[in-house]
Short mmCIF file of N, CA and C in Angstrom, two decimals:
data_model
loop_
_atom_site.label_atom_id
_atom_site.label_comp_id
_atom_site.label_asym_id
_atom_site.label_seq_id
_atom_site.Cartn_x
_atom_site.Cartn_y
_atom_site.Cartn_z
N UNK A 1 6.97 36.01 -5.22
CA UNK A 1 8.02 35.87 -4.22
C UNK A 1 7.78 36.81 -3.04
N UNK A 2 7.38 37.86 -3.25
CA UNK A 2 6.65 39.29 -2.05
C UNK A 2 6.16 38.70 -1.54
N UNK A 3 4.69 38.24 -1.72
CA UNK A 3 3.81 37.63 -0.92
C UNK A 3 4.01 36.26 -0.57
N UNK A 4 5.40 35.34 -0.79
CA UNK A 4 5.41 34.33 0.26
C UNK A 4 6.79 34.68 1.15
N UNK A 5 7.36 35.68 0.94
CA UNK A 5 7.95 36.38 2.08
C UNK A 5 7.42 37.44 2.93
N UNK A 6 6.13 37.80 2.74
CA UNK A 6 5.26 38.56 3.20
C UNK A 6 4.67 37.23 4.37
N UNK A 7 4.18 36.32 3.83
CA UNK A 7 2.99 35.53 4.50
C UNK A 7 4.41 35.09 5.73
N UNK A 8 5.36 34.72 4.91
CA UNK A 8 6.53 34.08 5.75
C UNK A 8 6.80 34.75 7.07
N UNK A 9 7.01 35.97 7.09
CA UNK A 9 7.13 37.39 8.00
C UNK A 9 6.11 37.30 9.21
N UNK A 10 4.32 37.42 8.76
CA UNK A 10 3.91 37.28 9.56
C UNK A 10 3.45 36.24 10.21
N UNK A 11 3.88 35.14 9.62
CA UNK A 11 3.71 33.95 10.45
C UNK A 11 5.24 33.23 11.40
N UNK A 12 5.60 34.10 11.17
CA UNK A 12 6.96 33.83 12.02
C UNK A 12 6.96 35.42 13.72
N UNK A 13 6.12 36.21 13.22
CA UNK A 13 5.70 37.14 14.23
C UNK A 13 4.74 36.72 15.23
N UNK A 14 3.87 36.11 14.46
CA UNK A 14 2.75 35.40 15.46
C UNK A 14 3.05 34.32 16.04
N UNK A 15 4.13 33.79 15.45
CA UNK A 15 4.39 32.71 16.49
C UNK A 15 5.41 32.84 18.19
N UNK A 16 6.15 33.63 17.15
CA UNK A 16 6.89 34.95 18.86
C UNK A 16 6.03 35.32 19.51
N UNK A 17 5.01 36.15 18.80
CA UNK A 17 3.98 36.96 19.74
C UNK A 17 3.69 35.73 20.99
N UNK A 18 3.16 34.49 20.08
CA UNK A 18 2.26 33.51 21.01
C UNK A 18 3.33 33.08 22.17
N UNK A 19 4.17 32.76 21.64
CA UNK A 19 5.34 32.12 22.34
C UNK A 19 6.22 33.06 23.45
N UNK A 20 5.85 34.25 23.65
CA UNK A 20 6.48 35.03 24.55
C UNK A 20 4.98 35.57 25.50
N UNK A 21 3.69 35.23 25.31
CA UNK A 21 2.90 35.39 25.72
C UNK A 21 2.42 34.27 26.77
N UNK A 22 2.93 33.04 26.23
CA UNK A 22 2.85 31.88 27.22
C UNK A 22 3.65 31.64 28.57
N UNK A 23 4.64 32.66 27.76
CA UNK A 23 5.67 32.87 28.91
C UNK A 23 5.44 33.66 30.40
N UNK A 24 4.55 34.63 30.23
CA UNK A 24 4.46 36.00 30.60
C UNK A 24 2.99 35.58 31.57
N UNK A 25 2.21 34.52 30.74
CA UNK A 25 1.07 34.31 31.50
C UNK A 25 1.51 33.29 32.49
N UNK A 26 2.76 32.12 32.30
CA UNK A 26 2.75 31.00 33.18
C UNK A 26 3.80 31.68 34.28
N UNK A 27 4.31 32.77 34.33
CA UNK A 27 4.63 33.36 35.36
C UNK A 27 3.71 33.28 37.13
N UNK A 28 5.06 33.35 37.56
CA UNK A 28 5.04 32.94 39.32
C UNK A 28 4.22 34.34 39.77
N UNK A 29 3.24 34.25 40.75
CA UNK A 29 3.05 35.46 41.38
C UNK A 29 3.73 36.27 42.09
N UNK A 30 3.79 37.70 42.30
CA UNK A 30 4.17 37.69 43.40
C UNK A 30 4.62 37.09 44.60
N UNK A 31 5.60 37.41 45.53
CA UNK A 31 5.14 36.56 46.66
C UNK A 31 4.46 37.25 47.95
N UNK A 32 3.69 36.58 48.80
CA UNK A 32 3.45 37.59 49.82
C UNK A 32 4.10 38.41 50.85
N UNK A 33 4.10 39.57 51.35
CA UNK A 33 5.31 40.40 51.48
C UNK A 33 5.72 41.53 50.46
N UNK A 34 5.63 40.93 48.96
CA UNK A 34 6.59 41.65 48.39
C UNK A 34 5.99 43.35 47.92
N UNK A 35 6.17 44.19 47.97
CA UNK A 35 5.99 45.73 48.43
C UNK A 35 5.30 45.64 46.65
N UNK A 36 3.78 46.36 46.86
CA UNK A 36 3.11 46.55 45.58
C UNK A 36 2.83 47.92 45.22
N UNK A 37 3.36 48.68 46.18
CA UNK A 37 3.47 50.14 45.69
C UNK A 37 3.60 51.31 47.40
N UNK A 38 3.33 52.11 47.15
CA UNK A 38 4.01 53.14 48.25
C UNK A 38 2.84 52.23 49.82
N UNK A 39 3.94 51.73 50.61
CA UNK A 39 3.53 51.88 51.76
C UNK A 39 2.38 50.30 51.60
N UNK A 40 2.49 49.66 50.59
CA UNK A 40 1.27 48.72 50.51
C UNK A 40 2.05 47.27 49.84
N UNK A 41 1.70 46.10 50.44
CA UNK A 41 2.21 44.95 50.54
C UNK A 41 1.09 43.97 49.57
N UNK A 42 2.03 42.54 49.49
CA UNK A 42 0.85 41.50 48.92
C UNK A 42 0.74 40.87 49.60
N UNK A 43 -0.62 40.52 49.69
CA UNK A 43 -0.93 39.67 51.48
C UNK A 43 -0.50 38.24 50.78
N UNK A 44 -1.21 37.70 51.69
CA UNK A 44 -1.55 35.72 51.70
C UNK A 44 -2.44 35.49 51.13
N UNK A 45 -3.41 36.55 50.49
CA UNK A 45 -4.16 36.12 50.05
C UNK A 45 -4.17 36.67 48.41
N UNK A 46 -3.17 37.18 48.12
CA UNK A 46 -2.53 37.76 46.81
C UNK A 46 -3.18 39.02 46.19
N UNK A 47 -3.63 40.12 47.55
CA UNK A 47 -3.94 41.44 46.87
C UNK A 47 -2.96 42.41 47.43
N UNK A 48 -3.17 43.60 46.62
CA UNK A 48 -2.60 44.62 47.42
C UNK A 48 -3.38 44.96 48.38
N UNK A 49 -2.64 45.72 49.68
CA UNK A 49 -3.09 46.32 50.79
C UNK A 49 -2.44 47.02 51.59
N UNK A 50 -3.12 48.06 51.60
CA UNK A 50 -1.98 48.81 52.69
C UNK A 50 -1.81 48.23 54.26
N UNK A 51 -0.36 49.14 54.09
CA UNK A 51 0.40 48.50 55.44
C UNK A 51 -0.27 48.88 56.85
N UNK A 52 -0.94 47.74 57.56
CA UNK A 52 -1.47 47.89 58.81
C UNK A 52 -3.00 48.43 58.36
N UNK A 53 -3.74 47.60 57.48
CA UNK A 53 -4.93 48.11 57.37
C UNK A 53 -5.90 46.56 57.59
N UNK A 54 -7.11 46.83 57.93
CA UNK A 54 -7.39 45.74 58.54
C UNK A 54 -7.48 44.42 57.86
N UNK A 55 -7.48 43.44 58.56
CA UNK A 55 -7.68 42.49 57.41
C UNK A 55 -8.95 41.15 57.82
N UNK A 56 -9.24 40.41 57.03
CA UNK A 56 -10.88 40.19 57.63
C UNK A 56 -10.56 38.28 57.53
N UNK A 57 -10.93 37.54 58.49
CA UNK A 57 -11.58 36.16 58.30
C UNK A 57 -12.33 35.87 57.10
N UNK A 58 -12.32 34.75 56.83
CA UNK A 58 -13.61 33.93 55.41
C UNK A 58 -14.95 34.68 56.17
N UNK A 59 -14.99 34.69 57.47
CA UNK A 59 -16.49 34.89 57.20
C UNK A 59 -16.58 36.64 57.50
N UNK A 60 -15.91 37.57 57.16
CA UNK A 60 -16.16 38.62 56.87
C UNK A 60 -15.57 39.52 58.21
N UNK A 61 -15.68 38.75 59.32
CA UNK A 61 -14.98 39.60 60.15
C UNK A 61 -13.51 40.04 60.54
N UNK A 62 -13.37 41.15 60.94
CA UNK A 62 -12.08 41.89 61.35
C UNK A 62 -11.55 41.03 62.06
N UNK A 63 -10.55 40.29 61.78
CA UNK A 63 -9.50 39.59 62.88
C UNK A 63 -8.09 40.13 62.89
N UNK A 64 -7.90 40.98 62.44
CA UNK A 64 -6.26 41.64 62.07
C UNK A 64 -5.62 42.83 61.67
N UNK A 65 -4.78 42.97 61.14
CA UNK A 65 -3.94 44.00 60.78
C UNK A 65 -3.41 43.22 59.75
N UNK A 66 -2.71 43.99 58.41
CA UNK A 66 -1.74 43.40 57.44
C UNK A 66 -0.27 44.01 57.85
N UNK A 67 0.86 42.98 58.06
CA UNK A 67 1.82 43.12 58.43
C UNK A 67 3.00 43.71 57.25
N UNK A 68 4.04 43.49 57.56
CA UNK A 68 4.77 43.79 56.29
C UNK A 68 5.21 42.58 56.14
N UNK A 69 4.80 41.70 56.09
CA UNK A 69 5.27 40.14 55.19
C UNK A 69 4.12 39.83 54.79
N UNK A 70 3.06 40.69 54.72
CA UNK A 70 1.70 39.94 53.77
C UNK A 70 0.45 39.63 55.27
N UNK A 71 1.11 39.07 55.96
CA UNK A 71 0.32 38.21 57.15
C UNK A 71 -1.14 38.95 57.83
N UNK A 72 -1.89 38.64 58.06
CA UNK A 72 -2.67 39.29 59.20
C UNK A 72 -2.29 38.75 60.47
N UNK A 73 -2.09 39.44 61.19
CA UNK A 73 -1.48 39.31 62.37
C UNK A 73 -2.44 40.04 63.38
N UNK A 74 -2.59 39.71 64.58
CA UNK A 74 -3.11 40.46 65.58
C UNK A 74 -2.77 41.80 66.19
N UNK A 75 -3.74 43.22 66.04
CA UNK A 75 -3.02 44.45 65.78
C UNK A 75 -2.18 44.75 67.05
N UNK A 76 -1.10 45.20 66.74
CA UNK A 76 0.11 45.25 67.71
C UNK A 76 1.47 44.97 67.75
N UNK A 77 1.19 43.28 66.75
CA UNK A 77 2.08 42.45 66.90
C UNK A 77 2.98 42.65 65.36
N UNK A 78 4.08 42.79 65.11
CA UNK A 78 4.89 42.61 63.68
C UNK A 78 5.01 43.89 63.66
N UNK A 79 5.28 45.17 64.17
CA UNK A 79 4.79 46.60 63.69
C UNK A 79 3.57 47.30 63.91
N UNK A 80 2.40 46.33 63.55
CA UNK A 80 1.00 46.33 63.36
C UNK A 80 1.12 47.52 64.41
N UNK A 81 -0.17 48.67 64.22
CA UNK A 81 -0.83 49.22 65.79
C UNK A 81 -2.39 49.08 65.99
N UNK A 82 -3.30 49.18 67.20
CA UNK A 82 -4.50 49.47 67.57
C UNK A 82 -4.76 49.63 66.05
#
């Protein structure tokens, strides 16, 4: 009787485990904007970055600033500076 309330136990744990893990992974991201730690935002492109640090085109070049809604924006514009 131990050991099929034993087996019972942990197969009723692993199935929570799994089942609160599916949960946790099919979670929404962030959104962009939303503040990921002191002074640093989640862009558009879903990393952290600090606020007003540059931000680059697909092909590698500097076209921006990161705003405080995530955006690269042209430096100046949203807060942004030089």
């Amino acid at each position: 009787m131990l050991d099929a309330t034993r087996s019972f136990v942990v197969t009723a744990a692993a199935i929570l485990a799994l089942g609160f893990s599916t949960a946790v992974a099919n979670a929404d991201p962030p959104a962009p904007g939303a503040p990921c730690g002191p002074d640093k935002v989640i862009t558009s492109v879903y990393t952290c970055e600090p606020l007003n640090s540059p931000c680059t085109g697909y092909d590698g070049m500097v076209i921006g600033r990161v705003a405080a809604d995530g955006r690269c924006v042209i430096p100046g514009l949203d807060g942004t500076r030089w």
